[in-house]
Amino acid sequence: MTPYIHRDISWLEFNYRVLQESKDPLVPLFERLKFLAIYSTNLDEFFKVRVANHRSLMRAGKKTREATSLALNFEPQEILEKILKIVNKQQEEFSKIYEEQIVPELANKRINLLRRKKLNDEQVEYIESYFNDNLLPFVQPVLLIEDKIKPFLNTGALYLAIYLKDKQDKRSHYAIVKIPSDHLPRFLELNPRKEGEHDIIVMDDIVRHNVRHIFPGFDILDTFSIKLTRDAELYIDDEYSGDLISKIKKSLNKRNVGLASRMVYDRNMPKEMLIFLSKVFELSKFDLLPEGRYHNNGDLFKFPTFNMNEFKDAAQPSLIFPPLEHAESIFDTIAEKDHFIHVPYQSYQSVIKFFEDAANDPNVSHIKIIQYRVAKVSKIMAALKLAVKNGKQVSAFVEVKARFDEEANLLWGERLEKAGVTVYYSFPGVKVHSKMAIVRRVEGKDAKLYCYLSTGNFHEDTAKIYSDIGIFTANTHLTKEAARVFTYLETKIKPTKSFKYFGVGQFNLKSLLIKKIKNEIHFAEQGKSAKIILKMNSIQDEEMINLLYKASQKGVKIKIIIRGICSLVPGVKGVSENIEAISIVDRYLEHARVFYFYINGKEDTYLSSADWMVRNLHRRVETMFPILDKNIKKVILDLIKIQLNDNVKARHVHYKHNNEYRKGTSDLTVRSQVDTYYYIKRMTENIAKEEAEKLELLNEE
């Protein structure tokens, strides 16, 4: 049997790589807090969707799954038990990192996280006043009575479970109160005990201190924090009939009242109390997960830093790209040759300018865009509205099944429709995940198409932290095929002509990838050099993994840069010993997909919106496009080589499953995200210098 890691077990290995960053002493202190927050928010979403899905499969039972033709190659309960075991271990490490490393380090910087028993009289008076003035209206105290009083816990909300005793009859009871961190800041600065100090208390402890005032007839014996996560999966991906938009709206209304998929609780909670709460809230052992004293640690994103920027990553301002950003008309510049940008190293302004110039250019007649995720405040969406006002025909395909952005995308769709944009919505049973836009411009007697093709969404906010690559092109080989994709999305009529340059999900994407791998196998069998380099977020599709195993066994050298899920197991003798995989976790989220095939020296290089998950290769409209410009191809391969040589932030992904940091074979230190920034900075400076020299020559003439 070929080695294969279940996707969710592999995802937990990825999230542990995030946790590793929080304990790295070389990472600035506030960035370590940020990685604790990222780890926590990642885990929350994982339980809302993936663990909730396993719980649903368990409830369905084996007979039901077989009756509905839901064939699984794993047992949900077995996977769930593995997940809980791994997460329990990680949560214990999380608590140690926070309590034994982060809190003492903060204290060294004169930032003191105080608990209520460490407060002076003045601070006690302050938190009691703060509680009465700000928190009391939101705490919602409830005395719990089994089988009689069962309050509804909001998903993701924090509560204190209280063990208390009636002062008169001395009987013990349990109660809960809400910690209203959804209304007010989680961290409150107190008056310092000494000048130059910063004293902070967590809202949870303010509520702990004041619960005795809420239950005046009781003695408070102890308090423990809890949080419930509910099933947030919409279960509409496979809907093929009916009004999909209406179904999504109804499902969104149910998201916050779904079945419990996890209750996290303070691991110091007594067993009797945990059993009682489990009965009251109808939870099984698979729903229970111990954590430390505090939950919702995603709130650490908002931890006060007091302008102490020396404990953050050094500033790395996005670099402008003069040929596009300074162009009088971005389209005249793109017409000359293809251009490449790599965010967040380079500014996203070139993409914004692409749409703003299109909106204002009298020669532009049409604009088309695919919207998967969009910023709350978007200059791109504003440009589309302006374009309609200026008489352009504007259309947007809005994917309303983008997880956790469904509501935002529905809202944007409505706004665009009101502005006069023609909006097309999701396909039943299929997600549209492609990232591209097209502009039609009339030039003389002809019409010319301009494209922006990317690995990332049209999202100005994520462009500051997601590492993505985009290409501006007027190359007709690419623009014509991009136009055919848009025609399909708008008419839902499958193209009669096959794609020659693009790989498109639902058509030829997977078959084209298979063909490329088989070509490398063919060259290896002939004794020729055969190489594959793959950079993506996730790989899970068994057919593709087995083909890569075959390629490895035939002598193809395969290097993989993977951020998240890797169900493939590299380095197994006789199976995958020619496959090396690394994962890079650093200040930016690695999001670009790059596929390289040596092709006997031809070096075919593609960018793509698609990972190699079953969903991407079978249930989505994705686009993979070739890099036809030789200079851009060289730049992309240079950047890939930098990542392959990373010996600071790269981890080995292999059969040992220990996320070991990759060490270099020389004294040269390569931190790819830093080296990439300076590579692009040098490239930008050279371009600016060449432009200045050209301008000087023109002036002399």
XYZ file of C-alpha atoms in Angstrom:
701
model
C 0.000 0.000 0.000
C 1.407 3.394 -0.986
C 1.992 5.882 1.860
C -0.704 8.504 2.253
C -1.476 10.952 5.097
C -5.068 11.904 5.770
C -5.561 15.540 4.811
C -6.676 16.626 8.284
C -3.732 14.999 10.051
C -1.400 16.710 7.588
C -3.190 20.026 8.160
C -2.512 19.727 11.891
C 1.181 19.304 11.055
C 0.974 22.559 9.094
C -0.700 24.385 11.962
C 2.037 23.121 14.252
C 4.544 24.868 11.969
C 2.668 28.081 12.777
C 2.947 27.272 16.485
C 6.688 26.696 16.031
C 7.086 30.337 15.031
C 5.629 31.445 18.364
C 8.392 29.716 20.307
C 11.269 30.783 18.065
C 13.356 33.264 20.135
C 14.626 34.856 16.899
C 11.073 35.957 16.042
C 10.243 39.389 17.532
C 8.056 39.178 20.625
C 4.876 40.754 19.242
C 5.179 38.602 16.114
C 5.300 35.526 18.360
C 2.010 36.675 19.894
C 0.662 37.064 16.359
C 1.580 33.468 15.510
C -0.239 32.250 18.632
C -3.271 34.154 17.339
C -2.930 32.666 13.841
C -2.605 29.157 15.258
C -5.773 29.670 17.313
C -7.922 31.164 14.549
C -6.766 28.422 12.172
C -7.804 25.802 14.706
C -11.186 27.448 15.279
C -11.997 27.277 11.573
C -10.716 23.699 11.408
C -13.167 22.625 14.121
C -16.032 24.609 12.627
C -15.665 22.866 9.282
C -13.444 19.800 9.180
C -14.128 18.363 12.651
C -17.809 19.224 12.286
C -17.792 17.225 9.055
C -16.283 14.175 10.794
C -18.873 14.462 13.558
C -21.627 14.515 10.902
C -20.175 11.414 9.260
C -20.067 9.655 12.613
C -23.693 10.539 13.301
C -24.668 9.271 9.854
C -23.311 5.815 10.659
C -21.745 3.290 8.308
C -25.031 1.942 6.919
C -26.321 5.408 6.116
C -23.049 6.329 4.414
C -23.190 3.184 2.292
C -26.872 3.769 1.480
C -26.115 7.279 0.235
C -23.074 6.095 -1.768
C -20.773 8.121 0.436
C -17.776 5.814 0.194
C -14.927 6.664 2.538
C -11.440 5.218 2.667
C -11.195 6.063 6.368
C -13.271 5.618 9.499
C -14.480 9.029 10.793
C -14.224 8.028 14.465
C -10.648 6.828 14.035
C -9.617 10.096 12.344
C -11.459 12.136 14.953
C -9.669 10.338 17.779
C -6.316 11.026 16.105
C -7.224 14.681 15.626
C -8.172 15.147 19.270
C -5.005 13.403 20.469
C -2.791 15.637 18.317
C -4.654 18.839 19.218
C -4.559 18.021 22.947
C -0.787 17.683 22.753
C -0.446 20.909 20.756
C -2.676 22.800 23.184
C -0.500 21.743 26.098
C 2.508 23.125 24.236
C 0.565 26.306 23.390
C -0.086 26.892 27.100
C 3.579 26.333 27.987
C 4.743 28.732 25.285
C 2.314 31.395 26.455
C 2.786 31.002 30.215
C 6.479 30.102 30.384
C 7.920 32.072 27.454
C 5.651 34.854 26.231
C 4.339 36.207 29.551
C 7.832 36.361 31.154
C 9.228 37.991 27.983
C 6.487 40.611 28.115
C 7.356 41.246 31.764
C 10.998 41.758 30.758
C 9.735 44.489 28.441
C 7.783 45.990 31.386
C 4.444 44.777 30.036
C 2.803 42.972 32.947
C -0.137 40.626 32.438
C -1.756 40.717 35.849
C -4.274 38.407 37.423
C -6.828 39.780 39.843
C -4.981 38.711 43.000
C -1.929 40.727 41.912
C -3.818 44.027 41.673
C -3.351 46.890 44.106
C -6.314 48.602 45.782
C -6.533 51.330 43.165
C -6.575 48.784 40.337
C -9.214 46.669 42.101
C -11.425 49.733 42.425
C -10.882 50.493 38.748
C -11.874 47.037 37.433
C -14.952 46.954 39.673
C -16.041 50.318 38.317
C -15.205 49.230 34.744
C -17.264 46.062 35.169
C -20.338 47.921 36.447
C -20.133 50.640 33.803
C -19.246 48.500 30.766
C -19.586 44.729 31.233
C -22.568 44.178 33.509
C -25.246 44.644 30.782
C -23.693 41.851 28.700
C -22.714 39.062 31.137
C -26.080 37.212 31.026
C -25.818 35.157 34.273
C -27.664 31.801 34.305
C -27.932 29.295 37.142
C -27.767 25.826 35.566
C -30.252 23.131 36.536
C -29.804 19.784 34.786
C -32.769 18.758 32.585
C -34.493 22.078 33.322
C -32.332 25.066 32.431
C -30.172 24.664 29.343
C -29.023 28.043 27.953
C -27.925 28.395 24.342
C -24.211 29.111 24.014
C -23.286 31.374 21.107
C -20.673 29.906 18.817
C -17.215 31.284 19.535
C -18.387 33.268 22.576
C -16.527 33.085 25.877
C -18.212 32.042 29.115
C -17.181 31.486 32.702
C -18.499 28.274 34.215
C -18.899 28.903 37.947
C -18.903 26.459 40.845
C -20.809 28.090 43.723
C -22.527 27.243 47.010
C -25.797 28.600 48.386
C -25.022 30.590 51.536
C -28.241 29.434 53.251
C -28.753 25.747 52.458
C -25.059 25.110 51.592
C -25.989 23.193 48.421
C -23.572 23.319 45.485
C -24.621 24.669 42.091
C -23.176 25.525 38.704
C -23.760 28.693 36.709
C -22.420 30.465 33.636
C -21.848 34.096 32.732
C -20.781 35.519 29.405
C -17.421 37.217 28.938
C -18.444 39.992 26.499
C -15.234 40.138 24.450
C -17.394 40.534 21.324
C -18.447 43.980 22.585
C -15.323 45.380 24.269
C -11.520 44.958 24.065
C -10.176 41.731 25.553
C -7.123 43.462 27.058
C -7.517 46.426 29.406
C -4.620 48.649 30.469
C -4.623 49.544 34.158
C -2.935 52.389 35.978
C 0.708 51.280 36.269
C 2.209 50.444 39.639
C 5.477 52.115 38.535
C 6.315 54.733 35.956
C 7.326 53.168 32.642
C 5.362 49.983 33.349
C 2.330 48.765 31.401
C -0.112 46.772 33.539
C -2.692 44.767 31.589
C -5.562 42.570 32.698
C -7.552 40.174 30.510
C -11.313 40.801 30.449
C -11.899 37.209 31.631
C -10.247 38.042 34.943
C -12.287 41.221 35.371
C -15.427 39.089 35.126
C -13.938 36.460 37.477
C -13.320 39.127 40.091
C -16.857 40.498 39.894
C -18.983 37.320 39.743
C -19.535 37.484 43.501
C -21.552 40.672 42.914
C -23.702 38.900 40.296
C -24.562 36.001 42.622
C -24.837 37.738 46.027
C -26.597 34.786 47.704
C -23.745 32.399 46.899
C -20.149 31.750 47.808
C -18.004 31.494 44.670
C -15.847 28.369 44.989
C -14.130 28.431 41.581
C -14.463 29.593 37.980
C -13.311 28.046 34.702
C -13.584 29.419 31.184
C -15.371 27.553 28.365
C -16.154 28.168 24.686
C -18.383 26.285 22.259
C -17.671 26.004 18.533
C -20.572 25.078 16.274
C -20.734 23.387 12.873
C -20.268 26.205 10.347
C -20.238 24.110 7.156
C -23.063 25.149 4.822
C -23.286 21.755 3.057
C -24.252 23.344 -0.249
C -21.175 22.540 -2.372
C -22.923 19.622 -4.049
C -26.279 21.309 -4.626
C -27.272 20.911 -8.274
C -30.839 22.208 -8.323
C -33.030 24.974 -6.978
C -32.237 28.573 -6.101
C -28.624 28.372 -4.896
C -28.511 31.982 -3.640
C -31.642 31.436 -1.549
C -30.212 28.199 -0.107
C -26.981 29.933 0.862
C -28.855 32.769 2.582
C -30.924 30.274 4.569
C -27.810 28.269 5.474
C -26.023 31.412 6.673
C -28.872 32.041 9.088
C -28.361 28.549 10.521
C -24.565 28.755 10.768
C -24.550 30.236 14.263
C -26.985 27.659 15.621
C -25.375 24.507 14.201
C -24.550 21.423 16.206
C -21.620 21.614 18.618
C -18.304 20.520 17.109
C -16.109 21.428 20.094
C -16.277 22.741 23.627
C -12.948 23.976 24.895
C -12.525 24.182 28.629
C -9.881 25.030 31.205
C -7.927 21.815 31.695
C -7.917 22.467 35.466
C -11.700 22.089 35.592
C -12.780 19.295 37.992
C -14.050 16.129 36.324
C -17.449 16.345 38.046
C -18.008 19.844 36.664
C -17.034 18.761 33.143
C -19.439 15.825 33.296
C -22.257 18.127 34.441
C -21.638 20.630 31.630
C -21.434 17.804 29.082
C -24.895 16.620 30.131
C -26.414 20.111 30.154
C -25.105 20.960 26.698
C -25.452 17.403 25.306
C -21.790 16.929 24.467
C -19.908 13.694 23.853
C -16.261 12.949 24.601
C -15.481 13.826 20.978
C -16.764 17.362 21.568
C -14.467 18.138 24.508
C -11.046 19.721 24.203
C -8.951 20.960 27.137
C -7.068 24.245 26.783
C -5.388 26.678 29.156
C -6.910 29.389 31.300
C -7.883 31.541 28.295
C -9.658 30.724 25.019
C -10.317 32.680 21.820
C -6.618 33.387 21.610
C -7.160 34.897 18.184
C -7.753 38.042 20.254
C -3.970 38.186 20.655
C -4.005 39.909 17.248
C -5.262 42.943 19.203
C -2.766 42.739 22.042
C -1.601 46.306 22.850
C 1.943 46.994 21.675
C 2.343 50.570 22.988
C 4.194 51.656 19.807
C 7.118 49.418 20.779
C 7.956 48.680 17.136
C 11.387 47.334 18.011
C 9.614 44.118 19.059
C 7.929 43.703 15.665
C 9.281 42.613 12.293
C 11.419 45.263 10.656
C 9.442 47.389 8.216
C 9.486 46.009 4.675
C 7.556 48.600 2.628
C 6.009 47.375 -0.608
C 8.066 48.364 -3.637
C 6.498 50.412 -6.393
C 6.680 49.063 -9.961
C 7.423 52.159 -12.074
C 6.630 50.769 -15.576
C 2.998 50.201 -14.580
C 2.360 52.575 -11.684
C 3.954 55.560 -13.465
C 2.508 54.756 -16.877
C 0.253 57.352 -18.452
C -1.820 54.434 -19.727
C -1.214 51.027 -18.190
C -2.554 49.391 -21.360
C 0.047 50.968 -23.652
C 2.731 49.614 -21.342
C 1.226 46.102 -21.236
C 0.878 46.144 -25.033
C 4.676 46.414 -25.316
C 5.384 43.305 -23.221
C 4.120 41.175 -20.338
C 4.700 42.433 -16.796
C 4.959 40.594 -13.510
C 4.211 41.641 -9.926
C 4.806 39.732 -6.707
C 2.806 40.987 -3.723
C 3.311 41.910 -0.944
C 6.938 42.575 -1.921
C 5.603 44.855 -4.632
C 2.730 47.279 -4.335
C -0.785 46.181 -5.307
C -1.278 49.598 -6.887
C -0.569 48.191 -10.365
C -3.659 45.959 -10.095
C -5.796 48.828 -8.810
C -4.505 51.051 -11.638
C -5.438 48.341 -14.169
C -9.108 48.769 -13.194
C -9.014 52.530 -12.593
C -7.413 53.171 -15.991
C -9.973 50.853 -17.585
C -12.800 52.782 -15.913
C -11.531 56.131 -17.223
C -10.083 55.144 -20.619
C -12.542 56.233 -23.369
C -11.306 53.403 -25.587
C -12.202 50.654 -23.095
C -15.568 49.061 -23.842
C -15.725 46.015 -21.527
C -14.367 44.893 -18.142
C -14.813 41.382 -16.737
C -13.668 40.062 -13.361
C -13.962 36.943 -11.196
C -14.673 37.775 -7.561
C -13.827 35.090 -4.988
C -12.807 37.163 -1.961
C -12.857 40.972 -1.840
C -11.794 43.563 0.730
C -14.512 45.306 2.766
C -13.361 48.619 1.335
C -12.243 47.997 -2.235
C -10.856 50.469 -4.755
C -11.270 47.771 -7.408
C -15.013 47.505 -6.779
C -15.220 51.312 -6.773
C -13.498 51.353 -10.185
C -16.042 48.859 -11.560
C -18.899 51.117 -10.435
C -17.187 54.148 -11.983
C -16.703 52.221 -15.223
C -20.472 51.668 -15.491
C -21.059 55.396 -14.955
C -18.576 56.057 -17.759
C -20.531 53.861 -20.154
C -18.490 50.650 -20.018
C -20.057 47.216 -20.060
C -18.927 45.614 -16.797
C -19.574 42.058 -15.648
C -18.510 40.231 -12.497
C -18.715 36.551 -11.698
C -19.321 36.338 -7.947
C -18.561 33.041 -6.195
C -20.939 32.998 -3.235
C -19.629 29.668 -1.897
C -16.259 31.122 -0.807
C -16.157 29.761 2.752
C -16.775 32.398 5.443
C -17.024 35.062 2.724
C -20.449 33.973 1.485
C -22.285 36.823 3.169
C -19.740 39.450 2.092
C -19.847 38.242 -1.513
C -23.651 38.289 -1.598
C -23.517 41.866 -0.332
C -20.929 42.875 -2.932
C -22.990 41.198 -5.643
C -26.041 43.250 -4.632
C -23.996 46.476 -4.522
C -22.534 45.843 -7.968
C -25.946 45.028 -9.427
C -27.372 48.278 -8.031
C -24.481 50.136 -9.689
C -25.342 48.589 -13.066
C -22.739 45.813 -13.169
C -23.960 42.567 -14.729
C -23.448 39.981 -11.990
C -23.234 36.223 -12.536
C -23.432 33.951 -9.520
C -22.140 30.512 -8.519
C -22.553 27.304 -10.458
C -24.539 24.594 -8.657
C -22.133 21.852 -7.604
C -19.000 23.757 -8.686
C -16.912 26.547 -7.191
C -15.245 29.111 -9.418
C -11.811 29.711 -7.916
C -10.015 31.235 -10.894
C -8.289 34.611 -10.341
C -8.396 36.767 -13.447
C -9.794 39.846 -15.127
C -10.031 40.979 -18.713
C -10.377 44.387 -20.383
C -11.465 45.000 -23.982
C -10.034 48.144 -25.547
C -10.790 49.529 -29.005
C -7.581 50.595 -30.741
C -8.146 52.054 -34.190
C -10.296 49.624 -36.154
C -9.456 46.675 -33.930
C -10.348 45.566 -30.428
C -7.575 44.297 -28.165
C -7.829 42.252 -24.962
C -5.729 42.862 -21.841
C -5.583 40.387 -18.958
C -4.498 40.234 -15.375
C -3.926 36.593 -14.424
C -3.043 35.764 -10.842
C -2.608 33.179 -8.119
C -4.440 35.416 -5.605
C -7.796 37.118 -5.123
C -8.691 40.715 -5.959
C -8.356 41.659 -2.308
C -6.395 44.774 -1.352
C -6.089 43.723 2.302
C -4.788 40.175 1.875
C -2.384 41.470 -0.791
C -0.436 42.975 2.132
C 0.188 39.590 3.787
C -0.439 36.887 1.138
C 2.462 36.112 -1.151
C 0.991 35.937 -4.683
C 2.155 36.408 -8.257
C 0.267 38.102 -11.085
C 0.888 38.640 -14.791
C -0.347 41.526 -16.937
C -0.504 40.440 -20.564
C -1.871 41.287 -23.982
C -0.476 38.082 -25.511
C -3.295 36.797 -27.719
C -2.459 33.151 -26.922
C -3.474 33.888 -23.332
C -6.123 36.593 -23.723
C -8.211 34.586 -26.191
C -8.341 31.595 -23.883
C -9.118 33.806 -20.884
C -12.030 35.274 -22.858
C -13.336 31.752 -23.516
C -13.310 31.026 -19.788
C -15.413 34.137 -19.165
C -17.819 33.135 -21.958
C -18.304 29.775 -20.245
C -18.906 31.403 -16.850
C -21.468 33.799 -18.287
C -23.337 31.405 -20.588
C -22.668 28.092 -18.801
C -22.173 26.610 -22.286
C -19.058 24.442 -22.447
C -16.485 25.541 -25.036
C -16.420 23.394 -28.160
C -12.770 24.188 -28.798
C -10.143 22.723 -26.462
C -7.719 24.889 -24.519
C -4.192 24.879 -25.913
C -2.321 27.097 -23.443
C -4.539 27.210 -20.361
C -5.327 24.380 -18.020
C -8.925 24.930 -16.915
C -10.712 23.082 -14.123
C -13.730 21.057 -15.377
C -11.999 20.703 -18.741
C -8.299 19.921 -19.143
C -6.502 21.060 -15.978
C -5.884 17.660 -14.429
C -5.245 15.907 -17.738
C -2.687 18.571 -18.698
C -0.846 18.135 -15.380
C -0.862 14.348 -15.830
C 0.527 14.772 -19.332
C 3.358 16.982 -18.059
C 4.332 14.476 -15.347
C 4.206 11.569 -17.799
C 6.485 13.525 -20.136
C 9.078 13.740 -17.332
C 8.703 9.996 -16.689
C 9.295 9.387 -20.413
C 12.500 11.451 -20.406
C 13.725 9.713 -17.246
C 13.145 6.292 -18.847
C 15.297 7.449 -21.776
C 18.090 8.302 -19.361
C 17.625 12.041 -19.821
C 17.447 14.657 -17.108
C 13.928 14.880 -15.690
C 12.822 17.420 -13.064
C 9.613 18.724 -11.556
C 9.229 21.632 -9.113
C 5.828 22.220 -7.540
C 4.894 25.111 -5.266
C 1.370 25.138 -3.853
C -0.728 25.325 -0.723
C -1.933 21.729 -0.586
C -1.659 18.350 -2.285
C -4.172 15.608 -1.549
C -5.434 14.056 -4.811
C -4.426 10.369 -4.673
C -4.149 9.945 -8.429
C -1.677 12.825 -8.674
C 0.260 11.597 -5.641
C 0.540 8.077 -7.049
C 1.752 9.517 -10.362
C 4.436 11.525 -8.542
C 5.463 8.343 -6.701
C 5.790 6.601 -10.068
C 7.833 9.506 -11.425
C 10.125 9.310 -8.386
C 10.627 5.577 -8.890
C 11.531 6.189 -12.548
C 14.221 8.695 -11.525
C 12.443 12.051 -11.898
C 13.830 14.530 -9.366
C 10.889 16.236 -7.681
C 11.038 19.209 -5.343
C 7.902 20.455 -3.618
C 7.323 23.697 -1.706
C 4.115 23.136 0.220
C 2.461 25.441 2.725
C -0.367 23.360 4.152
C -1.765 19.886 3.536
C 0.652 17.330 2.116
C -0.930 13.880 1.906
C 2.086 12.775 -0.140
C 4.890 11.249 1.950
C 8.357 12.214 0.646
C 11.583 10.336 1.270
C 10.233 6.776 1.524
C 12.769 4.327 0.108
C 11.592 2.646 -3.061
C 8.524 4.859 -3.264
C 9.334 8.557 -2.972
C 13.067 8.798 -2.288
C 13.485 11.236 -5.213
C 10.882 13.591 -3.754
C 11.962 16.359 -1.388
C 9.373 18.640 0.206
C 9.744 21.738 2.343
C 7.263 24.103 3.953
C 7.992 27.776 4.604
C 6.206 29.667 7.382
C 7.310 33.261 7.892
C 5.873 36.779 8.071
C 3.865 36.369 4.830
C 1.464 33.569 3.988
C 2.801 31.587 1.018
C -0.139 31.476 -1.399
C 1.292 31.359 -4.929
C 1.074 28.207 -7.037
C 3.961 27.579 -9.443
C 4.402 24.383 -11.490
C 7.693 23.728 -13.300
C 8.469 20.871 -15.688
C 11.956 20.518 -17.174
C 10.649 19.069 -20.503
C 14.135 18.154 -21.758
C 15.386 21.717 -21.253
C 12.284 23.559 -22.485
C 11.358 24.439 -18.872
C 7.588 24.843 -19.011
C 6.518 27.092 -16.125
C 2.942 27.721 -15.046
C 1.152 29.864 -12.490
C -2.191 28.678 -11.198
C -5.131 29.331 -8.908
C -5.327 25.598 -8.186
C -3.852 23.390 -5.519
C -3.778 19.636 -6.047
C -6.719 18.868 -3.803
C -9.589 16.703 -5.028
C -11.860 19.751 -4.840
C -9.539 21.886 -7.000
C -8.982 19.281 -9.684
C -12.539 17.924 -9.825
C -15.093 20.355 -8.415
C -13.798 23.828 -9.267
C -13.234 26.086 -12.225
C -9.533 26.861 -11.873
C -7.045 28.343 -14.302
C -3.422 27.410 -14.885
C -1.547 29.563 -17.368
C 1.956 29.342 -18.881
C 4.657 31.974 -18.504
C 5.472 32.814 -22.113
C 7.778 35.788 -21.498
C 11.351 34.496 -21.084
C 12.448 37.276 -18.726
C 9.482 36.741 -16.411
C 10.067 32.991 -16.481
C 13.674 33.553 -15.391
C 12.578 35.815 -12.516
C 10.026 33.279 -11.269
C 12.539 30.433 -11.414
C 15.101 32.589 -9.575
C 12.539 33.193 -6.823
C 11.714 29.486 -6.624
C 15.434 28.692 -6.261
C 15.668 31.171 -3.384
C 12.845 29.325 -1.611
C 14.397 25.931 -2.282
C 17.590 27.175 -0.595
C 15.824 28.575 2.485
C 17.620 27.351 5.611
C 15.964 29.629 8.175
C 12.190 29.280 7.819
C 11.895 26.079 5.766
C 10.866 22.826 7.446
C 11.295 19.318 6.093
C 8.027 17.641 5.176
C 8.726 13.895 5.190
C 7.849 10.532 6.671
C 9.223 11.473 10.115
C 6.433 14.056 10.598
C 8.511 16.154 13.005
C 8.581 19.489 11.115
C 12.341 19.677 11.517
C 13.907 22.964 10.399
C 15.929 22.577 7.230
C 19.596 23.412 7.656
C 21.875 24.568 4.902
C 25.007 22.820 3.720
C 27.026 26.050 3.863
C 27.463 29.036 6.150
C 25.256 31.121 3.846
C 21.979 32.051 5.533
C 18.964 32.130 3.234
C 15.674 33.439 4.603
C 13.642 33.318 1.426
C 11.073 36.012 2.213
C 13.826 38.485 3.080
C 16.009 37.479 0.131
C 13.006 37.672 -2.207
C 12.336 41.233 -1.090
C 15.898 42.325 -1.867
C 15.957 40.410 -5.157
C 12.842 42.302 -6.284
C 14.226 45.561 -4.872
C 17.371 45.178 -6.999
C 15.247 44.255 -10.011
C 13.024 47.323 -9.499
C 16.041 49.611 -9.108
C 17.532 48.248 -12.341
C 14.247 48.831 -14.184
C 14.046 52.398 -12.829
C 17.653 52.990 -13.900
C 16.964 51.689 -17.424
C 13.882 53.912 -17.702
C 15.871 56.953 -16.569
C 18.579 56.222 -19.148
C 15.955 55.885 -21.905
C 14.377 59.172 -20.875
C 17.771 60.859 -20.865
C 18.482 59.618 -24.407
C 15.116 60.878 -25.606
C 15.787 64.298 -24.089
C 19.197 64.442 -25.776
C 17.588 63.651 -29.131
